[in-house]
Amino acid sequence: MPEKIYVKDGKLIISDNPIIPFIEGDGTGPDIWRATRKVVDAAVEKAYGGRRSIEWKEILAGEKAFHLTGKWLPEETVDAIKEHIIAIKGPLTTPIGGGFRSINVTLRQELDLYACVRPVKWIPGVPSPVVHPEHVDVVIFRENTEDIYAGIEWEAESEDAKKARQFLNIEMSCNVPEDAGIGVKYISKAASERLMRKALKYAIENGRKSVTIVHKGNIMKYTEGSFKNWCYALAKSEFAGKIVTEEELPSCGSNVPEGKIIVKDRISDNMFQQLLLRPSEYDVIVTPNLNGDYLSDAAAAQVGGLGMAPGGNIGDYIALFEATHGTAPKYAGLDKVNPGSLILSAVMMLEYMGWKEAASLITEGLAKAISQKTVTYDLARQMEGAREVTTSEFARAIIESIT
């Protein structure tokens, strides 16, 4: 009998037949979702011998929702994710410039999914532009609700921009030009602390060695500089027996004490090149919204691109896992694109559920298909001797490895 996931005494209660909502997505979303669903179902069947299964429940967002309901993001969709706790989605359309607000951002804010978690690790055989992609194994915790992505901005020469400019120039002695669009960047103590707390808990539970706070606090002293300070303070007050800061290392003989996690920080632009040149020195990264956006994409580029990059938006309990790339509308319905990002996001989802056996089967099956050079066009064009297959054929290759 299918059952909803619920929270009891601070823990997720998940039956052997949970109901999990899905949004198939726009553009290539339906293609990669069909592939992902088949792979997940096969892995769950194999791992648990039919004792466990997922009851999939479609919910609407994006173009399909607009065509059927007249709304890009129906209230029922948000309510369904709240009700069922865990969900998964394909990519959704967001026009640049005018039009409706980003559905992805709206979902994160409406559901208070404050941590965008992006694990980045190389799968052997995947083409990479760097010499040693095997050195990349990071998990990025990006703050998801604040910073300049909060969406507080006014168009240049609008009445609202005029009011904001007058206040800033007259009351705050700023010098904002008349033809400027204006946006607000804010970072709060509470949001910074809960992100750092989640990152440190993850590092402890998964045997990670370091947590790096990434910020531009040398310039934005009262937003990103405060983010750094609040993260350090949280680490020292709540995890005192489990961490050591980089500044404290000299007193420890420059060696990290056994069983402790080192907490350090890096300026964001420096971190960008560090991630390229010395990735093995970084493990868990915690950072404000914009920094996390470009760092996670840059890290993904080192291991094969966004087609191989999973992601999850996670709050205290509610979690929405997603493909991290765009909709690629020119390939819609062609059964062509790489479903790896959504498949690996489903792996994250299964791990979050505690179904690690099924998650491992998918990871191993994906790695085997790639090692055999049975891949979609994006990887095939970079691999000598590869056999190019469709989206659904790639999923079938993974399933054959699983079963």
Short mmCIF file of C-alpha atoms in Angstrom, two decimals, residues 3-367:
data_model
loop_
_atom_site.label_atom_id
_atom_site.label_comp_id
_atom_site.label_asym_id
_atom_site.label_seq_id
_atom_site.Cartn_x
_atom_site.Cartn_y
_atom_site.Cartn_z
CA GLU A 3 2.25 5.69 1.85
CA LYS A 4 3.35 9.30 2.22
CA ILE A 5 6.72 10.06 3.76
CA TYR A 6 6.36 11.95 7.05
CA VAL A 7 8.45 13.33 9.90
CA LYS A 8 8.28 11.94 13.43
CA ASP A 9 10.51 12.91 16.35
CA GLY A 10 12.82 14.77 14.00
CA LYS A 11 13.31 11.83 11.63
CA LEU A 12 11.97 10.91 8.20
CA ILE A 13 9.64 7.93 8.27
CA ILE A 14 9.76 6.16 4.91
CA SER A 15 7.74 3.03 4.16
CA ASP A 16 8.77 0.33 1.69
CA ASN A 17 6.34 1.82 -0.83
CA PRO A 18 6.64 5.63 -0.53
CA ILE A 19 4.80 8.10 -2.76
CA ILE A 20 7.29 10.44 -4.44
CA PRO A 21 6.11 13.36 -6.60
CA PHE A 22 7.96 14.16 -9.81
CA ILE A 23 8.00 17.07 -12.27
CA GLU A 24 9.15 15.77 -15.65
CA GLY A 25 10.41 19.22 -16.74
CA ASP A 26 10.46 21.23 -19.96
CA GLY A 27 12.39 20.73 -23.20
CA THR A 28 14.39 17.53 -22.83
CA GLY A 29 12.93 16.97 -19.37
CA PRO A 30 10.44 14.26 -20.43
CA ASP A 31 13.20 12.31 -22.23
CA ILE A 32 15.61 12.28 -19.31
CA TRP A 33 12.84 11.70 -16.76
CA ARG A 34 11.61 8.57 -18.57
CA ALA A 35 15.16 7.23 -18.61
CA THR A 36 15.74 8.09 -14.95
CA ARG A 37 12.49 6.54 -13.77
CA LYS A 38 13.28 3.23 -15.50
CA VAL A 39 16.79 3.14 -14.01
CA VAL A 40 15.56 3.91 -10.48
CA ASP A 41 12.77 1.34 -10.64
CA ALA A 42 15.18 -1.33 -11.90
CA ALA A 43 17.72 -0.57 -9.16
CA VAL A 44 15.11 -0.63 -6.40
CA GLU A 45 13.70 -3.92 -7.70
CA LYS A 46 17.16 -5.50 -7.89
CA ALA A 47 18.37 -4.17 -4.52
CA TYR A 48 15.32 -5.23 -2.52
CA GLY A 49 13.89 -8.14 -4.48
CA GLY A 50 10.47 -6.56 -4.86
CA ARG A 51 10.12 -5.78 -1.15
CA ARG A 52 10.45 -2.06 -1.86
CA SER A 53 9.10 0.10 -4.67
CA ILE A 54 8.35 3.76 -5.37
CA GLU A 55 4.87 5.00 -6.20
CA TRP A 56 5.50 7.92 -8.57
CA LYS A 57 3.05 10.85 -8.52
CA GLU A 58 3.22 13.46 -11.27
CA ILE A 59 2.88 17.11 -10.29
CA LEU A 60 2.98 20.07 -12.66
CA ALA A 61 5.30 23.03 -13.16
CA GLY A 62 6.66 24.93 -16.15
CA GLU A 63 5.29 24.79 -19.67
CA LYS A 64 3.13 21.71 -19.14
CA ALA A 65 1.54 23.30 -16.09
CA PHE A 66 0.88 26.54 -17.99
CA HIS A 67 -0.76 24.71 -20.88
CA LEU A 68 -2.98 22.64 -18.59
CA THR A 69 -3.76 25.11 -15.79
CA GLY A 70 -2.78 28.59 -16.96
CA LYS A 71 -0.17 28.79 -14.18
CA TRP A 72 3.56 28.21 -14.41
CA LEU A 73 3.70 26.96 -10.83
CA PRO A 74 0.32 25.88 -9.44
CA GLU A 75 -0.17 26.15 -5.67
CA GLU A 76 -1.10 22.46 -5.69
CA THR A 77 2.43 21.58 -6.78
CA VAL A 78 4.05 23.40 -3.87
CA ASP A 79 1.51 21.87 -1.48
CA ALA A 80 2.19 18.38 -2.85
CA ILE A 81 5.93 18.67 -2.20
CA LYS A 82 5.26 19.91 1.33
CA GLU A 83 2.87 17.01 1.87
CA HIS A 84 5.14 14.27 0.50
CA ILE A 85 8.49 15.67 1.80
CA ILE A 86 10.72 14.29 -1.01
CA ALA A 87 10.36 15.04 -4.74
CA ILE A 88 12.42 15.08 -7.95
CA LYS A 89 12.27 17.29 -11.04
CA GLY A 90 13.66 17.77 -14.51
CA PRO A 91 14.84 21.17 -15.85
CA LEU A 92 12.30 24.01 -16.08
CA THR A 93 12.16 26.99 -18.45
CA THR A 94 12.99 30.45 -17.14
CA PRO A 95 13.17 33.28 -19.72
CA ILE A 96 16.04 35.75 -19.43
CA GLY A 97 14.93 39.31 -18.68
CA GLY A 98 11.17 39.86 -18.54
CA GLY A 99 8.46 37.26 -18.05
CA PHE A 100 7.65 35.15 -15.05
CA ARG A 101 9.94 34.71 -12.09
CA SER A 102 12.26 31.70 -12.00
CA ILE A 103 10.27 28.63 -10.97
CA ASN A 104 13.39 27.07 -9.49
CA VAL A 105 14.04 30.06 -7.25
CA THR A 106 10.37 30.26 -6.27
CA LEU A 107 10.30 26.59 -5.28
CA ARG A 108 13.42 26.99 -3.16
CA GLN A 109 12.03 30.00 -1.36
CA GLU A 110 8.44 28.76 -0.96
CA LEU A 111 9.63 25.43 0.46
CA ASP A 112 12.54 26.97 2.41
CA LEU A 113 15.02 24.68 0.68
CA TYR A 114 17.94 26.67 1.97
CA ALA A 115 20.78 24.34 0.97
CA CYS A 116 21.59 23.63 -2.66
CA VAL A 117 23.79 20.55 -2.35
CA ARG A 118 25.99 19.72 -5.35
CA PRO A 119 28.33 16.70 -5.12
CA VAL A 120 30.97 16.73 -7.85
CA LYS A 121 33.04 13.61 -8.46
CA TRP A 122 34.62 12.18 -11.59
CA ILE A 123 33.43 8.88 -13.04
CA PRO A 124 36.36 7.07 -14.73
CA GLY A 125 36.15 7.28 -18.48
CA VAL A 126 34.21 10.53 -18.67
CA PRO A 127 36.07 13.03 -20.89
CA SER A 128 37.51 15.97 -18.96
CA PRO A 129 39.37 19.17 -19.91
CA VAL A 130 41.72 18.85 -16.94
CA VAL A 131 44.70 16.54 -16.48
CA HIS A 132 43.63 14.99 -13.18
CA PRO A 133 39.82 14.96 -12.86
CA GLU A 134 40.18 12.13 -10.34
CA HIS A 135 41.36 14.74 -7.82
CA VAL A 136 37.93 16.40 -7.86
CA ASP A 137 35.68 15.12 -5.08
CA VAL A 138 33.83 18.02 -3.49
CA VAL A 139 30.36 18.65 -2.12
CA ILE A 140 29.21 22.25 -2.44
CA PHE A 141 26.64 23.64 0.01
CA ARG A 142 25.24 26.76 -1.60
CA GLU A 143 22.89 29.04 0.36
CA ASN A 144 19.68 28.98 -1.62
CA THR A 145 17.34 31.72 -0.39
CA GLU A 146 19.29 34.98 0.00
CA ASP A 147 22.08 37.01 -1.61
CA ILE A 148 21.32 38.77 -4.89
CA TYR A 149 19.18 35.79 -5.95
CA ALA A 150 16.46 36.86 -3.50
CA GLY A 151 14.93 38.72 -6.46
CA ILE A 152 14.70 42.16 -4.87
CA GLU A 153 15.43 44.49 -7.77
CA TRP A 154 13.96 47.35 -9.76
CA GLU A 155 14.25 48.07 -13.46
CA ALA A 156 16.30 51.09 -14.53
CA GLU A 157 14.28 54.34 -14.83
CA SER A 158 11.17 52.74 -13.24
CA GLU A 159 9.30 54.57 -10.47
CA ASP A 160 10.45 51.99 -7.93
CA ALA A 161 14.07 52.40 -9.00
CA LYS A 162 13.66 56.17 -8.71
CA LYS A 163 12.36 55.84 -5.14
CA ALA A 164 15.19 53.49 -4.19
CA ARG A 165 17.79 55.74 -5.83
CA GLN A 166 16.48 58.83 -4.05
CA PHE A 167 16.61 57.09 -0.70
CA LEU A 168 20.09 55.74 -1.30
CA ASN A 169 21.48 59.03 -2.62
CA ILE A 170 19.77 61.39 -0.19
CA GLU A 171 19.45 59.38 3.01
CA MET A 172 22.49 57.12 2.68
CA SER A 173 24.90 59.42 0.78
CA CYS A 174 25.33 56.98 -2.10
CA ASN A 175 25.93 57.91 -5.72
CA VAL A 176 23.60 55.73 -7.78
CA PRO A 177 23.27 56.91 -11.43
CA GLU A 178 19.83 57.83 -12.76
CA ASP A 179 19.91 55.13 -15.43
CA ALA A 180 20.85 52.28 -13.09
CA GLY A 181 18.84 49.17 -12.35
CA ILE A 182 18.98 48.50 -8.62
CA GLY A 183 19.12 45.22 -6.71
CA VAL A 184 19.42 44.36 -3.03
CA LYS A 185 21.92 41.85 -1.68
CA TYR A 186 21.28 40.62 1.83
CA ILE A 187 22.79 37.81 3.89
CA SER A 188 21.44 36.98 7.33
CA LYS A 189 23.00 35.39 10.39
CA ALA A 190 20.27 32.75 10.74
CA ALA A 191 20.54 31.60 7.11
CA SER A 192 24.33 31.49 7.28
CA GLU A 193 24.31 29.46 10.49
CA ARG A 194 21.83 26.83 9.34
CA LEU A 195 23.76 26.28 6.10
CA MET A 196 27.04 25.86 7.98
CA ARG A 197 25.35 23.52 10.45
CA LYS A 198 24.06 21.32 7.63
CA ALA A 199 27.46 21.29 5.89
CA LEU A 200 29.30 20.32 9.08
CA LYS A 201 26.80 17.57 9.91
CA TYR A 202 27.22 16.21 6.39
CA ALA A 203 31.02 16.30 6.71
CA ILE A 204 30.92 14.44 10.03
CA GLU A 205 28.41 11.81 8.87
CA ASN A 206 30.28 11.13 5.64
CA GLY A 207 33.84 11.11 6.91
CA ARG A 208 34.90 14.28 5.09
CA LYS A 209 38.13 15.96 6.14
CA SER A 210 37.55 19.68 5.62
CA VAL A 211 34.91 22.39 5.31
CA THR A 212 35.90 25.53 3.40
CA ILE A 213 33.92 28.77 3.76
CA VAL A 214 34.03 30.64 0.44
CA HIS A 215 33.24 34.37 0.44
CA LYS A 216 34.16 37.79 -0.93
CA GLY A 217 34.39 39.32 2.52
CA ASN A 218 37.43 41.42 1.68
CA ILE A 219 35.14 43.64 -0.44
CA MET A 220 31.58 42.95 0.79
CA LYS A 221 32.46 43.14 4.45
CA TYR A 222 28.99 43.29 5.97
CA THR A 223 27.35 40.61 3.84
CA GLU A 224 29.90 37.99 2.75
CA GLY A 225 32.37 39.04 5.43
CA SER A 226 29.67 38.50 8.02
CA PHE A 227 28.80 35.17 6.39
CA LYS A 228 32.36 34.03 7.02
CA ASN A 229 32.33 35.22 10.63
CA TRP A 230 28.96 33.66 11.41
CA CYS A 231 30.03 30.32 9.89
CA TYR A 232 33.22 30.23 11.94
CA ALA A 233 31.35 31.17 15.11
CA LEU A 234 28.76 28.45 14.55
CA ALA A 235 31.47 25.85 13.98
CA LYS A 236 33.27 26.80 17.19
CA SER A 237 30.17 26.98 19.37
CA GLU A 238 28.25 23.89 18.17
CA PHE A 239 31.02 21.61 16.92
CA ALA A 240 33.91 22.54 19.21
CA GLY A 241 35.01 18.99 19.90
CA LYS A 242 34.87 17.92 16.28
CA ILE A 243 36.59 20.72 14.35
CA VAL A 244 39.82 22.66 14.29
CA THR A 245 40.29 25.89 12.36
CA GLU A 246 43.16 26.50 9.97
CA GLU A 247 44.35 29.31 12.25
CA GLU A 248 44.65 26.85 15.14
CA LEU A 249 46.80 24.38 13.21
CA PRO A 250 50.22 25.84 14.21
CA SER A 251 49.42 24.99 17.84
CA CYS A 252 48.65 21.43 16.68
CA GLY A 253 51.99 21.04 14.95
CA SER A 254 50.34 21.93 11.62
CA ASN A 255 48.68 18.50 11.58
CA VAL A 256 44.95 18.03 11.84
CA PRO A 257 44.21 16.10 15.05
CA GLU A 258 42.86 12.60 14.50
CA GLY A 259 39.10 12.52 14.06
CA LYS A 260 38.69 16.28 13.60
CA ILE A 261 37.57 18.27 10.58
CA ILE A 262 39.55 21.32 9.53
CA VAL A 263 37.49 24.48 8.94
CA LYS A 264 39.07 27.10 6.69
CA ASP A 265 38.04 29.94 4.39
CA ARG A 266 39.00 31.24 0.97
CA ILE A 267 38.22 34.40 -1.00
CA SER A 268 35.82 33.47 -3.80
CA ASP A 269 37.93 34.48 -6.82
CA ASN A 270 40.97 32.73 -5.36
CA MET A 271 38.83 29.68 -4.66
CA PHE A 272 37.88 29.50 -8.32
CA GLN A 273 41.49 28.95 -9.34
CA GLN A 274 42.19 26.74 -6.31
CA LEU A 275 39.37 24.43 -7.42
CA LEU A 276 41.04 24.16 -10.81
CA LEU A 277 44.67 23.89 -9.71
CA ARG A 278 44.49 22.12 -6.32
CA PRO A 279 41.09 20.42 -6.08
CA SER A 280 42.36 17.61 -3.85
CA GLU A 281 42.79 20.12 -1.00
CA TYR A 282 39.04 20.78 -0.84
CA ASP A 283 36.27 18.57 0.37
CA VAL A 284 33.06 20.27 1.56
CA ILE A 285 32.50 23.87 0.45
CA VAL A 286 29.96 26.20 2.06
CA THR A 287 29.19 29.50 0.37
CA PRO A 288 26.58 32.20 -0.38
CA ASN A 289 24.22 31.86 -3.31
CA LEU A 290 26.05 33.46 -6.25
CA ASN A 291 29.45 32.01 -5.36
CA GLY A 292 27.92 28.57 -5.10
CA ASP A 293 26.28 28.91 -8.49
CA TYR A 294 29.45 29.51 -10.48
CA LEU A 295 31.71 27.31 -8.34
CA SER A 296 29.46 24.26 -8.71
CA ASP A 297 29.29 24.70 -12.49
CA ALA A 298 33.05 25.20 -12.71
CA ALA A 299 33.64 22.06 -10.66
CA ALA A 300 31.18 20.14 -12.84
CA ALA A 301 33.09 21.20 -15.96
CA GLN A 302 36.13 19.33 -14.64
CA VAL A 303 34.28 16.02 -14.43
CA GLY A 304 32.38 16.07 -17.71
CA GLY A 305 30.01 19.03 -17.53
CA LEU A 306 26.48 19.62 -16.26
CA GLY A 307 25.26 16.46 -17.95
CA MET A 308 27.07 14.53 -15.20
CA ALA A 309 26.32 16.89 -12.29
CA PRO A 310 23.59 16.06 -9.75
CA GLY A 311 21.93 18.44 -7.34
CA GLY A 312 19.46 18.63 -4.50
CA ASN A 313 17.66 21.49 -2.78
CA ILE A 314 17.28 20.53 0.86
CA GLY A 315 15.67 22.17 3.88
CA ASP A 316 15.31 20.79 7.37
CA TYR A 317 13.37 17.81 6.00
CA ILE A 318 11.84 18.66 2.61
CA ALA A 319 14.13 17.83 -0.31
CA LEU A 320 13.73 18.46 -4.04
CA PHE A 321 16.30 16.77 -6.25
CA GLU A 322 16.86 18.06 -9.78
CA ALA A 323 18.83 18.00 -13.00
CA THR A 324 21.31 20.88 -12.78
CA HIS A 325 21.37 21.77 -16.49
CA GLY A 326 18.93 23.68 -18.69
CA THR A 327 16.04 22.46 -20.83
CA ALA A 328 17.93 22.29 -24.19
CA PRO A 329 14.67 22.82 -26.15
CA LYS A 330 16.27 22.18 -29.56
CA TYR A 331 16.77 18.56 -28.50
CA ALA A 332 13.30 18.13 -26.98
CA GLY A 333 11.66 14.85 -27.92
CA LEU A 334 14.69 13.61 -29.86
CA ASP A 335 15.73 11.00 -27.26
CA LYS A 336 19.27 12.35 -27.58
CA VAL A 337 20.61 14.08 -24.46
CA ASN A 338 22.55 12.69 -21.53
CA PRO A 339 20.25 11.77 -18.60
CA GLY A 340 23.25 11.47 -16.24
CA SER A 341 22.52 14.59 -14.20
CA LEU A 342 18.97 13.54 -13.32
CA ILE A 343 20.00 9.90 -12.77
CA LEU A 344 22.73 10.97 -10.35
CA SER A 345 20.26 13.33 -8.66
CA ALA A 346 18.02 10.30 -8.16
CA VAL A 347 21.01 8.60 -6.56
CA MET A 348 21.19 11.52 -4.13
CA MET A 349 17.48 11.11 -3.47
CA LEU A 350 17.83 7.40 -2.70
CA GLU A 351 20.74 8.11 -0.36
CA TYR A 352 18.65 10.77 1.39
CA MET A 353 15.93 8.14 1.84
CA GLY A 354 18.43 5.69 3.29
CA TRP A 355 18.08 3.34 0.29
CA LYS A 356 21.82 3.21 -0.25
CA GLU A 357 21.89 -0.25 -1.80
CA ALA A 358 19.79 0.90 -4.75
CA ALA A 359 21.82 4.11 -5.01
CA SER A 360 25.06 2.12 -5.24
CA LEU A 361 23.67 -0.12 -7.96
CA ILE A 362 22.85 2.91 -10.13
CA THR A 363 26.27 4.48 -9.59
CA GLU A 364 27.99 1.22 -10.50
CA GLY A 365 25.75 0.67 -13.52
CA LEU A 366 26.39 4.18 -14.80
CA ALA A 367 30.14 3.78 -14.37
#
